[in-house]
């Protein structure tokens, strides 16, 4: 008797059934993304504080940094910055060494989900290379801040891994850990603001 195929879909709290092998925009809901990301810990949970530093919190910071670095960027690219790690609401956040060990399969899954998410919210399936690079630069600034403020790195060590950010970009920015429900609501609120401005 042939083996039963493994289940490749997940039921979301919205009731949507997301097929991980063939995700479609119609099965993407921002409430599912915000909820999932608010409970996914970055740095494998190895951060200071009473709450995990979530991917939702990180996404809000990256969008803020991106807006500081590129103040004339269109709203759609700010939205793309907010959603840059959105697939992790399904596949979780893997630290870079684990991604390298898993191999190309992780990247392919991430790309399929990214495409569906982008299309769901009116973004191009694939971002222009320049925009993707700009978001990546903001992501590295965020990683530097996280490393220094909550992950136990010295500035010199963080700079070796992530580069040294310009002081005017990070001035006044502080990572404050919040309960998941607060982060979820902040993520939903920022998403709604950006969608109205599109």
Coordinates of N, CA and C in Angstrom, one line a residue:
X1 N 0.8 -1.2 0.0 CA 0.0 0.0 0.0 C 0.9 1.2 0.0
X2 N 0.6 2.2 -0.9 CA 1.5 3.4 -1.0 C 1.3 4.3 0.2
X3 N 2.4 4.9 0.6 CA 2.4 5.8 1.8 C 1.5 7.0 1.5
X4 N 0.8 7.4 2.5 CA 0.0 8.6 2.5 C 0.9 9.8 2.4
X5 N 0.6 10.7 1.4 CA 1.4 11.9 1.3 C 1.3 12.8 2.6
X6 N 2.5 13.4 2.9 CA 2.5 14.2 4.1 C 1.7 15.4 3.9
X7 N 1.0 15.9 5.0 CA 0.2 17.1 5.0 C 1.1 18.3 4.8
X8 N 0.8 19.1 3.8 CA 1.6 20.3 3.5 C 0.8 21.6 3.6
X9 N -0.2 21.6 4.4 CA -1.0 22.8 4.6 C -1.1 23.1 6.1
X10 N -1.4 24.3 6.5 CA -1.7 24.7 7.9 C -2.9 25.4 7.9
X11 N -3.8 25.1 8.9 CA -5.0 25.9 9.2 C -4.6 27.1 10.1
X12 N -5.1 28.2 9.6 CA -4.8 29.5 10.4 C -6.0 29.8 11.3
X13 N -5.8 30.7 12.2 CA -6.8 31.1 13.1 C -8.0 31.7 12.4
X14 N -7.7 32.3 11.3 CA -8.8 33.0 10.5 C -9.7 31.9 9.8
X15 N -9.2 30.7 9.8 CA -10.0 29.6 9.2 C -9.4 29.3 7.8
X16 N -8.5 30.1 7.3 CA -7.8 29.8 6.0 C -7.0 28.6 6.1
X17 N -6.9 27.9 5.0 CA -6.0 26.7 4.9 C -4.9 27.0 3.9
X18 N -3.7 27.3 4.4 CA -2.6 27.7 3.6 C -1.8 26.5 3.1
X19 N -1.8 26.3 1.8 CA -1.0 25.2 1.2 C 0.5 25.7 1.1
X20 N 1.4 25.1 1.8 CA 2.8 25.6 1.8 C 3.5 25.3 0.5
X21 N 3.0 24.3 -0.2 CA 3.7 24.0 -1.5 C 3.1 24.9 -2.6
X22 N 1.9 25.4 -2.5 CA 1.3 26.2 -3.5 C 0.5 27.3 -2.8
X23 N 1.1 28.2 -2.1 CA 0.3 29.3 -1.4 C -0.3 30.3 -2.4
X24 N -1.5 30.7 -2.1 CA -2.2 31.6 -3.0 C -2.5 32.9 -2.2
X25 N -2.6 34.0 -2.9 CA -2.9 35.3 -2.2 C -4.2 35.2 -1.4
X26 N -5.2 34.5 -2.0 CA -6.5 34.5 -1.3 C -6.5 33.8 0.0
X27 N -5.5 33.0 0.3 CA -5.4 32.4 1.6 C -4.5 33.1 2.6
X28 N -4.1 34.4 2.3 CA -3.3 35.2 3.1 C -4.1 36.2 3.8
X29 N -4.0 36.3 5.2 CA -4.8 37.3 5.9 C -3.8 38.0 6.8
X30 N -3.8 39.3 6.9 CA -2.9 40.1 7.7 C -3.0 39.8 9.2
X31 N -4.2 39.4 9.6 CA -4.4 39.1 11.1 C -3.6 37.8 11.4
X32 N -3.6 36.8 10.5 CA -2.8 35.6 10.7 C -1.3 35.9 10.7
X33 N -0.9 36.8 9.8 CA 0.5 37.2 9.8 C 0.9 37.9 11.1
X34 N 0.2 38.9 11.5 CA 0.5 39.6 12.7 C 0.5 38.7 13.9
X35 N -0.5 37.8 14.0 CA -0.6 36.9 15.2 C 0.6 36.0 15.2
X36 N 0.9 35.4 14.1 CA 2.0 34.5 14.0 C 3.4 35.1 14.3
X37 N 3.6 36.3 13.7 CA 4.9 37.0 13.9 C 5.1 37.5 15.3
X38 N 4.0 37.8 15.9 CA 4.1 38.3 17.3 C 4.5 37.2 18.3
X39 N 4.4 35.9 17.9 CA 4.8 34.8 18.7 C 6.1 34.1 18.3
X40 N 6.7 34.6 17.2 CA 7.9 34.0 16.7 C 9.1 34.8 17.2
X41 N 10.0 34.1 18.0 CA 11.1 34.8 18.6 C 12.3 34.9 17.7
X42 N 12.9 36.1 17.6 CA 14.2 36.2 16.9 C 15.3 35.8 17.8
X43 N 16.5 35.6 17.3 CA 17.7 35.2 18.0 C 17.5 33.9 18.8
X44 N 16.6 33.0 18.3 CA 16.3 31.8 19.0 C 15.9 32.0 20.4
X45 N 15.3 33.2 20.7 CA 14.8 33.5 22.0 C 16.0 33.9 23.0
X46 N 17.2 34.0 22.5 CA 18.3 34.3 23.3 C 18.5 35.8 23.4
X47 N 17.5 36.5 24.0 CA 17.5 37.9 24.2 C 17.2 38.3 25.7
X48 N 17.6 39.4 26.1 CA 17.3 39.9 27.4 C 15.9 40.3 27.5
X49 N 15.3 40.3 28.7 CA 14.0 40.9 28.9 C 12.9 39.8 29.3
X50 N 11.8 40.3 29.7 CA 10.7 39.4 30.1 C 9.8 38.9 29.0
X51 N 10.0 39.4 27.8 CA 9.3 38.9 26.7 C 10.3 38.6 25.5
X52 N 9.9 37.7 24.7 CA 10.7 37.4 23.5 C 10.7 38.6 22.6
X53 N 11.8 38.8 21.9 CA 11.8 39.8 20.9 C 11.3 39.1 19.6
X54 N 10.1 39.6 19.2 CA 9.4 38.9 18.1 C 9.7 39.4 16.7
X55 N 9.4 38.6 15.8 CA 9.6 39.0 14.4 C 8.7 40.2 14.0
X56 N 7.5 40.2 14.7 CA 6.6 41.4 14.4 C 7.3 42.7 14.9
X57 N 7.9 42.6 16.1 CA 8.6 43.8 16.6 C 9.8 44.2 15.7
X58 N 10.5 43.2 15.3 CA 11.6 43.4 14.4 C 11.1 44.1 13.1
X59 N 10.0 43.6 12.5 CA 9.5 44.1 11.3 C 9.1 45.6 11.4
X60 N 8.5 45.9 12.5 CA 8.2 47.3 12.8 C 9.5 48.2 12.8
X61 N 10.5 47.7 13.5 CA 11.8 48.4 13.5 C 12.4 48.6 12.2
X62 N 12.4 47.5 11.4 CA 13.0 47.6 10.0 C 12.3 48.6 9.2
X63 N 11.0 48.6 9.3 CA 10.2 49.6 8.5 C 10.5 51.0 8.9
X64 N 10.7 51.2 10.2 CA 11.0 52.5 10.7 C 12.4 53.0 10.2
X65 N 13.4 52.0 10.3 CA 14.8 52.3 9.9 C 14.8 52.6 8.4
X66 N 14.1 51.8 7.6 CA 14.0 51.9 6.2 C 13.5 53.3 5.8
X67 N 12.4 53.8 6.6 CA 11.8 55.1 6.3 C 12.8 56.2 6.7
X68 N 13.7 56.0 7.7 CA 14.7 57.0 8.0 C 15.8 57.0 7.0
X69 N 16.2 55.9 6.5 CA 17.3 55.8 5.5 C 16.8 56.3 4.1
X70 N 15.6 56.0 3.8 CA 15.1 56.4 2.5 C 13.7 57.1 2.6
X71 N 13.8 58.4 3.1 CA 12.6 59.1 3.4 C 11.7 59.4 2.2
X72 N 12.3 59.4 1.0 CA 11.5 59.6 -0.2 C 10.9 58.4 -0.8
X73 N 11.2 57.2 -0.2 CA 10.7 56.0 -0.8 C 9.2 55.9 -0.8
X74 N 8.6 55.4 -1.9 CA 7.2 55.3 -2.0 C 6.6 54.4 -0.9
X75 N 5.4 54.6 -0.5 CA 4.7 53.9 0.6 C 4.7 52.4 0.3
X76 N 4.6 52.0 -1.0 CA 4.6 50.6 -1.3 C 5.9 49.9 -0.8
X77 N 7.0 50.6 -0.9 CA 8.3 50.0 -0.4 C 8.4 50.0 1.1
X78 N 7.7 50.9 1.7 CA 7.7 50.9 3.2 C 6.8 49.7 3.6
X79 N 5.8 49.4 2.9 CA 5.0 48.2 3.2 C 5.8 47.0 3.0
X80 N 6.6 46.9 1.9 CA 7.4 45.8 1.6 C 8.4 45.6 2.8
X81 N 8.9 46.7 3.3 CA 9.9 46.6 4.5 C 9.2 46.0 5.7
X82 N 7.9 46.4 5.9 CA 7.2 45.9 7.1 C 6.9 44.4 6.9
X83 N 6.7 44.0 5.6 CA 6.4 42.6 5.4 C 7.6 41.7 5.0
X84 N 8.8 42.2 5.2 CA 10.0 41.6 4.6 C 10.2 40.2 5.2
X85 N 9.8 39.9 6.4 CA 9.9 38.6 7.1 C 8.5 37.9 7.3
X86 N 7.5 38.4 6.6 CA 6.2 37.9 6.8 C 6.0 36.4 6.6
X87 N 6.8 35.7 5.7 CA 6.7 34.3 5.6 C 7.0 33.5 6.9
X88 N 7.7 34.2 7.8 CA 8.0 33.5 9.0 C 6.8 33.3 9.9
X89 N 5.7 33.8 9.6 CA 4.5 33.5 10.4 C 4.1 32.1 10.2
X90 N 4.6 31.5 9.1 CA 4.3 30.0 8.8 C 5.6 29.2 9.1
X91 N 6.7 29.6 8.6 CA 7.9 28.8 8.7 C 8.8 29.1 9.8
X92 N 8.5 30.1 10.6 CA 9.3 30.4 11.8 C 10.6 31.2 11.4
X93 N 11.3 31.6 12.3 CA 12.6 32.4 12.1 C 13.7 31.4 12.4
X94 N 14.5 31.2 11.4 CA 15.7 30.4 11.6 C 16.9 31.3 11.5
X95 N 17.8 31.1 12.5 CA 19.1 31.9 12.4 C 19.9 31.5 11.2
X96 N 20.7 32.4 10.7 CA 21.5 32.1 9.5 C 22.2 30.8 9.4
X97 N 22.9 30.4 10.5 CA 23.6 29.1 10.4 C 22.7 27.9 10.2
X98 N 21.4 28.0 10.7 CA 20.5 26.9 10.5 C 20.0 26.9 9.0
X99 N 19.7 28.1 8.5 CA 19.3 28.2 7.1 C 20.4 27.6 6.2
X100 N 21.6 27.9 6.5 CA 22.7 27.3 5.7 C 22.7 25.8 5.7
X101 N 22.5 25.3 6.9 CA 22.5 23.8 7.1 C 21.3 23.2 6.4
X102 N 20.1 23.8 6.4 CA 18.9 23.3 5.8 C 19.1 23.2 4.3
X103 N 19.7 24.2 3.7 CA 20.0 24.2 2.3 C 18.9 25.0 1.5
X104 N 18.9 24.9 0.2 CA 18.1 25.7 -0.7 C 16.6 25.5 -0.5
X105 N 16.1 24.4 0.1 CA 14.7 24.2 0.3 C 14.0 25.3 1.1
X106 N 14.7 25.8 2.1 CA 14.1 26.9 2.9 C 13.9 28.1 2.1
X107 N 14.9 28.5 1.3 CA 14.8 29.7 0.5 C 13.7 29.6 -0.5
X108 N 13.5 28.4 -1.1 CA 12.4 28.2 -2.1 C 11.0 28.3 -1.4
X109 N 10.9 27.8 -0.3 CA 9.6 27.9 0.5 C 9.3 29.3 0.8
X110 N 10.4 30.0 1.3 CA 10.3 31.4 1.7 C 9.8 32.2 0.5
X111 N 10.4 32.0 -0.7 CA 10.1 32.7 -1.9 C 8.6 32.5 -2.3
X112 N 8.2 31.3 -2.3 CA 6.8 31.0 -2.6 C 5.8 31.8 -1.7
X113 N 6.1 31.8 -0.4 CA 5.2 32.5 0.5 C 5.3 34.0 0.3
X114 N 6.5 34.5 0.1 CA 6.7 35.9 -0.2 C 5.9 36.4 -1.4
X115 N 6.0 35.6 -2.5 CA 5.2 36.0 -3.7 C 3.7 36.1 -3.4
X116 N 3.2 35.1 -2.7 CA 1.7 35.1 -2.4 C 1.4 36.3 -1.5
X117 N 2.2 36.6 -0.5 CA 2.0 37.7 0.4 C 2.0 39.0 -0.3
X118 N 3.1 39.2 -1.2 CA 3.2 40.5 -1.9 C 2.0 40.7 -2.8
X119 N 1.5 39.7 -3.5 CA 0.4 39.8 -4.4 C -0.9 40.1 -3.6
X120 N -1.0 39.5 -2.4 CA -2.2 39.8 -1.6 C -2.3 41.2 -1.2
X121 N -1.2 41.9 -1.0 CA -1.3 43.3 -0.6 C -0.8 44.3 -1.6
X122 N -0.9 43.9 -2.9 CA -0.7 44.9 -4.0 C 0.7 45.2 -4.3
X123 N 1.6 44.4 -3.9 CA 3.1 44.6 -4.2 C 3.4 43.7 -5.3
X124 N 4.5 44.0 -6.1 CA 5.0 43.1 -7.1 C 5.4 41.8 -6.5
X125 N 5.2 40.7 -7.3 CA 5.6 39.4 -6.8 C 7.1 39.4 -6.3
X126 N 7.9 40.0 -7.1 CA 9.4 40.1 -6.8 C 9.7 41.6 -6.7
X127 N 10.4 42.0 -5.7 CA 10.7 43.4 -5.5 C 11.9 43.7 -6.5
X128 N 12.0 45.0 -6.9 CA 13.2 45.4 -7.7 C 14.4 45.2 -6.8
X129 N 15.5 44.8 -7.5 CA 16.7 44.5 -6.8 C 17.2 45.6 -5.9
X130 N 17.1 46.9 -6.4 CA 17.5 48.0 -5.6 C 16.7 48.1 -4.3
X131 N 15.4 47.9 -4.4 CA 14.5 48.0 -3.2 C 14.9 46.9 -2.2
X132 N 15.0 45.7 -2.8 CA 15.4 44.6 -1.9 C 16.7 44.8 -1.2
X133 N 17.7 45.4 -1.9 CA 18.9 45.7 -1.2 C 18.8 46.8 -0.2
X134 N 17.9 47.8 -0.4 CA 17.7 48.8 0.6 C 17.1 48.3 1.8
X135 N 16.1 47.4 1.7 CA 15.4 46.7 2.8 C 16.5 45.9 3.6
X136 N 17.3 45.2 2.8 CA 18.4 44.4 3.5 C 19.3 45.3 4.3
X137 N 19.6 46.5 3.8 CA 20.5 47.4 4.6 C 19.8 47.8 5.9
X138 N 18.5 48.1 5.8 CA 17.7 48.5 7.0 C 17.7 47.3 8.0
X139 N 17.5 46.1 7.4 CA 17.5 44.9 8.2 C 18.8 44.7 9.0
X140 N 19.9 45.0 8.3 CA 21.2 44.8 9.0 C 21.4 45.9 10.1
X141 N 20.9 47.1 9.9 CA 20.9 48.1 11.0 C 20.1 47.6 12.2
X142 N 18.9 47.0 11.9 CA 18.1 46.5 12.9 C 18.8 45.4 13.7
X143 N 19.5 44.5 12.9 CA 20.2 43.4 13.5 C 21.3 43.9 14.4
X144 N 22.0 45.0 14.0 CA 23.1 45.6 14.8 C 22.5 46.1 16.1
X145 N 21.4 46.8 16.0 CA 20.7 47.3 17.2 C 20.3 46.2 18.2
X146 N 19.7 45.2 17.6 CA 19.2 44.0 18.4 C 20.4 43.4 19.1
X147 N 21.5 43.2 18.3 CA 22.6 42.5 18.9 C 23.2 43.3 20.1
X148 N 23.3 44.6 20.0 CA 23.9 45.4 21.0 C 22.9 45.6 22.2
X149 N 21.6 45.9 21.9 CA 20.7 46.2 22.9 C 20.1 45.1 23.7
X150 N 19.9 43.9 23.0 CA 19.2 42.8 23.7 C 19.8 41.5 23.6
X151 N 20.8 41.3 22.7 CA 21.4 40.0 22.4 C 22.8 39.8 23.0
X152 N 23.3 40.7 23.8 CA 24.5 40.5 24.5 C 25.8 40.7 23.7
X153 N 25.7 41.4 22.5 CA 26.9 41.7 21.7 C 27.6 43.0 22.2
X154 N 28.9 43.1 22.1 CA 29.6 44.4 22.2 C 29.4 45.1 20.9
X155 N 29.5 46.4 20.9 CA 29.4 47.1 19.6 C 30.4 46.7 18.5
X156 N 31.6 46.5 19.0 CA 32.6 46.1 18.0 C 32.3 44.8 17.4
X157 N 31.8 43.8 18.2 CA 31.5 42.5 17.6 C 30.3 42.6 16.7
X158 N 29.3 43.4 17.1 CA 28.1 43.6 16.2 C 28.5 44.2 14.9
X159 N 29.4 45.2 15.0 CA 29.8 45.9 13.8 C 30.5 44.9 12.8
X160 N 31.2 44.0 13.4 CA 31.9 43.0 12.5 C 31.0 42.1 11.7
X161 N 29.8 41.8 12.3 CA 28.8 40.9 11.7 C 27.9 41.7 10.8
X162 N 27.5 42.9 11.3 CA 26.4 43.6 10.6 C 26.7 45.0 10.0
X163 N 28.0 45.4 10.2 CA 28.4 46.7 9.8 C 28.0 47.7 10.9
X164 N 28.6 48.9 10.8 CA 28.3 50.0 11.8 C 27.3 51.0 11.2
X165 N 26.2 51.1 11.8 CA 25.2 52.0 11.3 C 25.5 53.5 11.5
X166 N 25.0 54.3 10.6 CA 25.2 55.8 10.8 C 24.5 56.2 12.1
X167 N 25.1 57.0 12.9 CA 24.5 57.5 14.2 C 23.1 58.1 13.9
X168 N 23.0 58.9 12.9 CA 21.7 59.6 12.7 C 20.6 58.7 12.3
X169 N 20.9 57.5 11.9 CA 19.8 56.5 11.6 C 19.3 55.9 12.9
X170 N 20.2 55.6 13.8 CA 19.7 54.9 15.0 C 19.5 55.8 16.3
X171 N 19.9 57.1 16.1 CA 19.6 58.0 17.3 C 18.2 58.0 17.6
X172 N 17.9 57.9 18.9 CA 16.5 57.9 19.4 C 15.7 56.6 19.3
X173 N 16.3 55.6 18.7 CA 15.6 54.3 18.5 C 16.1 53.4 19.7
X174 N 15.1 52.9 20.4 CA 15.4 52.0 21.5 C 14.4 50.8 21.3
X175 N 15.0 49.6 21.5 CA 14.1 48.4 21.5 C 13.5 48.2 22.9
X176 N 12.1 48.2 22.8 CA 11.4 48.0 24.0 C 10.5 46.7 23.8
X177 N 10.7 45.7 24.7 CA 10.0 44.5 24.5 C 8.6 44.6 25.1
X178 N 7.6 44.1 24.4 CA 6.2 44.2 24.7 C 5.6 42.8 24.7
X179 N 4.5 42.7 25.4 CA 3.7 41.4 25.3 C 3.3 41.2 23.8
X180 N 3.1 39.9 23.4 CA 2.8 39.7 22.0 C 1.5 40.4 21.6
X181 N 0.5 40.5 22.4 CA -0.8 41.1 22.0 C -0.5 42.6 21.7
X182 N 0.4 43.3 22.4 CA 0.6 44.7 22.1 C 1.4 44.8 20.7
X183 N 2.4 43.9 20.5 CA 3.1 43.9 19.3 C 2.2 43.6 18.1
X184 N 1.4 42.6 18.3 CA 0.4 42.2 17.2 C -0.4 43.4 16.8
X185 N -1.0 44.1 17.8 CA -1.8 45.3 17.5 C -1.0 46.4 16.8
X186 N 0.2 46.6 17.3 CA 1.1 47.7 16.7 C 1.4 47.3 15.2
X187 N 1.6 46.0 14.9 CA 1.9 45.6 13.6 C 0.7 45.8 12.7
X188 N -0.5 45.4 13.2 CA -1.8 45.5 12.4 C -2.0 47.0 12.2
X189 N -1.8 47.9 13.2 CA -2.0 49.3 13.1 C -1.1 49.9 12.0
X190 N 0.1 49.5 12.0 CA 1.1 50.1 11.0 C 0.7 49.6 9.6
X191 N 0.3 48.4 9.5 CA -0.1 47.8 8.2 C -1.3 48.6 7.7
X192 N -2.3 48.8 8.5 CA -3.5 49.6 8.1 C -3.1 51.0 7.7
X193 N -2.2 51.7 8.4 CA -1.8 53.0 8.0 C -1.2 53.0 6.6
X194 N -0.3 52.1 6.4 CA 0.4 52.0 5.1 C -0.6 51.7 4.0
X195 N -1.5 50.8 4.2 CA -2.5 50.4 3.2 C -3.4 51.6 2.8
X196 N -3.7 52.4 3.8 CA -4.6 53.6 3.5 C -3.8 54.6 2.6
X197 N -2.5 54.7 2.8 CA -1.6 55.6 2.1 C -1.3 55.2 0.7
X198 N -1.5 53.9 0.4 CA -1.1 53.4 -0.9 C -2.0 54.0 -2.0

